Amino acid sequence: MTPPSARADGERRIAVYPGSFDPVTFGHLDIIRRAAKQFDTLIVAVLNNLTKSPLFSVEERTGLLREVTKDLPNVEIDSFRDLLVRYMRSRNAQVSVRGIRSVTDFEYELQMASTNRQLDEGIETIFMMTNPKYSYLSSSIVKEIAKFDGAVSDLVPPAVEAALRRKFAAKR
Ligand code: ADP
């Protein structure tokens, strides 16, 4: 296959995968690995959303993402608190990547993608279907299980499992 960087116009293809990643799961990681193969650079961008109350701080979330993607040289971790389209312009990114697990995800994502298109026609959203192995998996489910000290080793990388254990031990 021709590498993405071998485009005739020489333009580097930069994509952003935005999300809460509170915390990153094997479902996210599967999308990251697959998307990284399609672009020269994939920026995984943690949304610093002041209206949500996350379990992990933005620094903790970006730290975990860095740890679990350290074997992927074209993946960069960042955070933002702006409109996605404005952030993407600032990073010179043309494409936003989102994952779809269900019809419910699709409806929400369609609304988001249409809104972003309305704000900036130059930005494209592409969707990647979940790996069926992880179609039920969400950060919320992982937090719910970890809160009651259940096993999450099939759902998140070891570094995330350890961080969850520390977080909930500190809360008990
Ligand atoms: P957000 O708060 O933006 O939905 P999330 O961290 O929950 O942030 O999700 C980020 C993106 O990853 C979303 O597009 C979501 O649909 C996708 N995603 C989350 N879990 C999975 C999974 N198990 N398989 C595929 N995509 C997923």
Coordinates of C-alpha atoms and ligand atoms in Angstrom, one line a residue:
M1 CA 0.0 0.0 0.0
T2 CA 1.2 3.5 -0.7
P3 CA 2.1 5.3 2.5
P4 CA -0.2 8.2 3.2
S5 CA 2.7 10.7 3.1
A6 CA 3.4 9.8 -0.5
R7 CA 0.6 12.0 -1.8
A8 CA 1.3 13.7 -5.1
D9 CA 0.7 17.2 -3.6
G10 CA 3.1 16.5 -0.7
E11 CA 0.5 17.6 1.9
R12 CA 0.8 15.8 5.2
R13 CA -2.4 14.2 6.4
I14 CA -3.1 15.2 10.0
A15 CA -6.1 13.8 11.9
V16 CA -7.4 14.5 15.3
Y17 CA -9.1 11.9 17.5
P18 CA -11.0 14.0 20.1
G19 CA -12.6 12.7 23.2
S20 CA -12.8 12.6 27.0
F21 CA -10.7 9.5 27.4
D22 CA -11.6 9.3 31.1
P23 CA -9.8 6.9 31.0
V24 CA -8.5 5.4 27.7
T25 CA -9.8 1.9 27.1
F26 CA -8.9 -1.0 24.7
G27 CA -11.8 0.3 22.6
H28 CA -10.1 3.7 22.2
L29 CA -6.7 2.1 21.7
D30 CA -8.1 -0.1 18.9
I31 CA -9.4 3.0 17.1
I32 CA -6.1 4.9 17.7
R33 CA -4.0 2.0 16.2
R34 CA -6.2 1.7 13.2
A35 CA -6.5 5.4 12.5
A36 CA -2.7 5.9 12.9
K37 CA -2.2 3.7 9.9
Q38 CA -4.3 6.0 7.7
F39 CA -2.6 9.3 8.5
D40 CA 0.9 10.8 8.7
T41 CA 0.1 12.1 12.1
L42 CA -2.8 11.3 14.5
I43 CA -3.3 13.7 17.3
V44 CA -5.3 12.2 20.2
A45 CA -6.8 15.3 21.8
V46 CA -8.3 15.2 25.3
L47 CA -11.2 17.6 25.6
N48 CA -10.9 19.8 28.7
N49 CA -14.7 20.0 29.2
L50 CA -15.4 22.2 32.2
T51 CA -19.1 21.1 32.4
K52 CA -18.3 17.4 33.0
S53 CA -16.7 16.2 36.2
P54 CA -14.2 13.6 35.2
L55 CA -12.5 11.0 37.4
F56 CA -9.1 11.8 36.0
S57 CA -7.6 15.3 35.5
V58 CA -6.6 16.3 32.0
E59 CA -2.9 15.8 32.9
E60 CA -3.6 12.3 34.2
R61 CA -5.6 11.4 31.1
T62 CA -2.9 12.7 28.7
G63 CA -0.3 10.9 30.8
L64 CA -2.1 7.6 30.5
L65 CA -2.6 8.1 26.8
R66 CA 1.1 8.8 26.3
E67 CA 2.0 5.7 28.2
V68 CA -0.3 3.4 26.2
T69 CA 0.6 4.8 22.8
K70 CA 4.4 5.1 23.3
D71 CA 5.0 2.3 20.7
L72 CA 3.1 4.4 18.0
P73 CA 5.6 7.0 16.6
N74 CA 3.1 9.0 14.6
V75 CA 0.6 9.4 17.5
E76 CA 0.8 12.6 19.4
I77 CA -1.2 13.4 22.6
D78 CA -2.6 16.8 23.3
S79 CA -5.5 18.5 25.1
F80 CA -7.8 21.4 24.1
R81 CA -10.6 23.5 25.5
D82 CA -11.7 25.3 22.4
L83 CA -14.2 24.5 19.7
L84 CA -13.0 21.3 18.0
V85 CA -12.9 22.9 14.5
R86 CA -10.9 25.9 15.8
Y87 CA -8.5 23.6 17.6
M88 CA -8.1 21.5 14.4
R89 CA -7.3 24.6 12.3
S90 CA -4.7 25.6 14.9
R91 CA -3.1 22.1 14.5
N92 CA -3.4 22.1 10.7
A93 CA -5.6 19.0 10.8
Q94 CA -8.1 18.2 8.1
V95 CA -9.9 15.2 9.5
S96 CA -11.6 14.4 12.8
V97 CA -11.8 10.7 13.7
R98 CA -14.7 9.3 15.8
G99 CA -15.6 5.7 16.8
I100 CA -19.0 4.2 16.4
R101 CA -20.3 1.4 18.7
S102 CA -24.0 1.5 18.2
V103 CA -27.0 3.3 16.6
T104 CA -27.1 5.6 19.7
D105 CA -23.5 6.6 19.0
F106 CA -24.3 7.1 15.4
E107 CA -27.2 9.6 16.1
Y108 CA -25.1 11.7 18.4
E109 CA -22.1 11.6 16.1
L110 CA -24.1 12.6 13.1
Q111 CA -25.4 15.6 15.0
M112 CA -21.8 16.5 16.0
A113 CA -20.4 16.0 12.5
S114 CA -23.1 18.1 11.0
T115 CA -22.6 20.9 13.5
N116 CA -18.8 20.9 12.9
R117 CA -19.4 21.0 9.1
Q118 CA -21.8 23.9 9.6
L119 CA -19.0 25.7 11.6
D120 CA -16.2 24.9 9.1
E121 CA -16.8 23.2 5.8
G122 CA -13.2 22.4 5.3
I123 CA -13.2 19.9 8.2
E124 CA -14.1 16.3 7.4
T125 CA -15.3 13.7 10.0
I126 CA -14.5 10.1 9.4
F127 CA -16.1 7.3 11.4
M128 CA -14.5 4.0 12.3
M129 CA -16.6 1.1 13.4
T130 CA -15.8 -0.5 16.7
N131 CA -13.9 -3.7 16.8
P132 CA -16.9 -6.0 17.8
K133 CA -14.8 -7.3 20.7
Y134 CA -15.2 -3.8 22.3
S135 CA -18.6 -2.8 21.1
Y136 CA -20.0 -2.8 24.7
L137 CA -16.9 -1.0 26.2
S138 CA -17.0 2.5 27.5
S139 CA -15.0 4.5 30.0
S140 CA -18.1 4.7 32.2
I141 CA -18.5 0.9 32.3
V142 CA -14.8 0.6 33.3
K143 CA -15.2 3.2 36.1
E144 CA -18.3 1.4 37.4
I145 CA -16.5 -1.9 37.6
A146 CA -13.3 -0.5 39.1
K147 CA -15.3 1.4 41.7
F148 CA -16.5 -1.9 43.1
D149 CA -13.0 -3.4 42.8
G150 CA -14.0 -5.7 39.9
A151 CA -11.5 -6.9 37.3
V152 CA -10.9 -4.6 34.4
S153 CA -7.7 -6.2 32.9
D154 CA -9.6 -7.3 29.7
L155 CA -10.9 -3.7 29.2
V156 CA -8.0 -1.4 29.8
P157 CA -4.1 -1.5 29.5
P158 CA -2.2 -2.4 32.8
A159 CA -1.1 1.3 33.4
V160 CA -4.8 2.4 33.3
E161 CA -5.8 -0.5 35.6
A162 CA -3.2 0.5 38.1
A163 CA -4.3 4.2 37.9
L164 CA -7.9 3.2 38.5
R165 CA -6.9 1.1 41.5
R166 CA -4.9 4.0 43.0
K167 CA -7.7 6.5 42.3
F168 CA -10.5 4.4 44.0
A169 CA -8.2 3.3 46.9
A170 CA -7.6 7.0 47.6
K171 CA -11.4 7.7 47.5
R172 CA -12.3 4.8 49.9
Ligands
ADP1 P1 -16.7 11.6 24.2 O1 -17.0 12.2 25.6 O2 -16.2 12.6 23.2 O3 -17.7 10.7 23.7 P2 -15.1 9.2 24.8 O4 -13.8 9.2 25.4 O5 -16.3 8.6 25.5 O6 -15.4 10.8 24.5 O7 -15.1 8.7 23.3 C1 -14.2 9.2 22.3 C2 -14.5 8.6 21.0 O8 -14.2 7.2 21.0 C3 -16.0 8.6 20.6 O9 -16.1 8.8 19.2 C4 -16.5 7.3 21.0 O10 -17.6 6.9 20.2 C5 -15.3 6.4 20.7 N1 -15.3 5.2 21.4 C6 -15.4 5.0 22.8 N2 -15.3 3.7 23.1 C7 -15.2 3.0 22.0 C8 -15.2 1.6 21.7 N3 -15.3 0.7 22.6 N4 -15.1 1.3 20.4 C9 -15.1 2.2 19.4 N5 -15.1 3.5 19.6 C10 -15.2 3.9 20.9

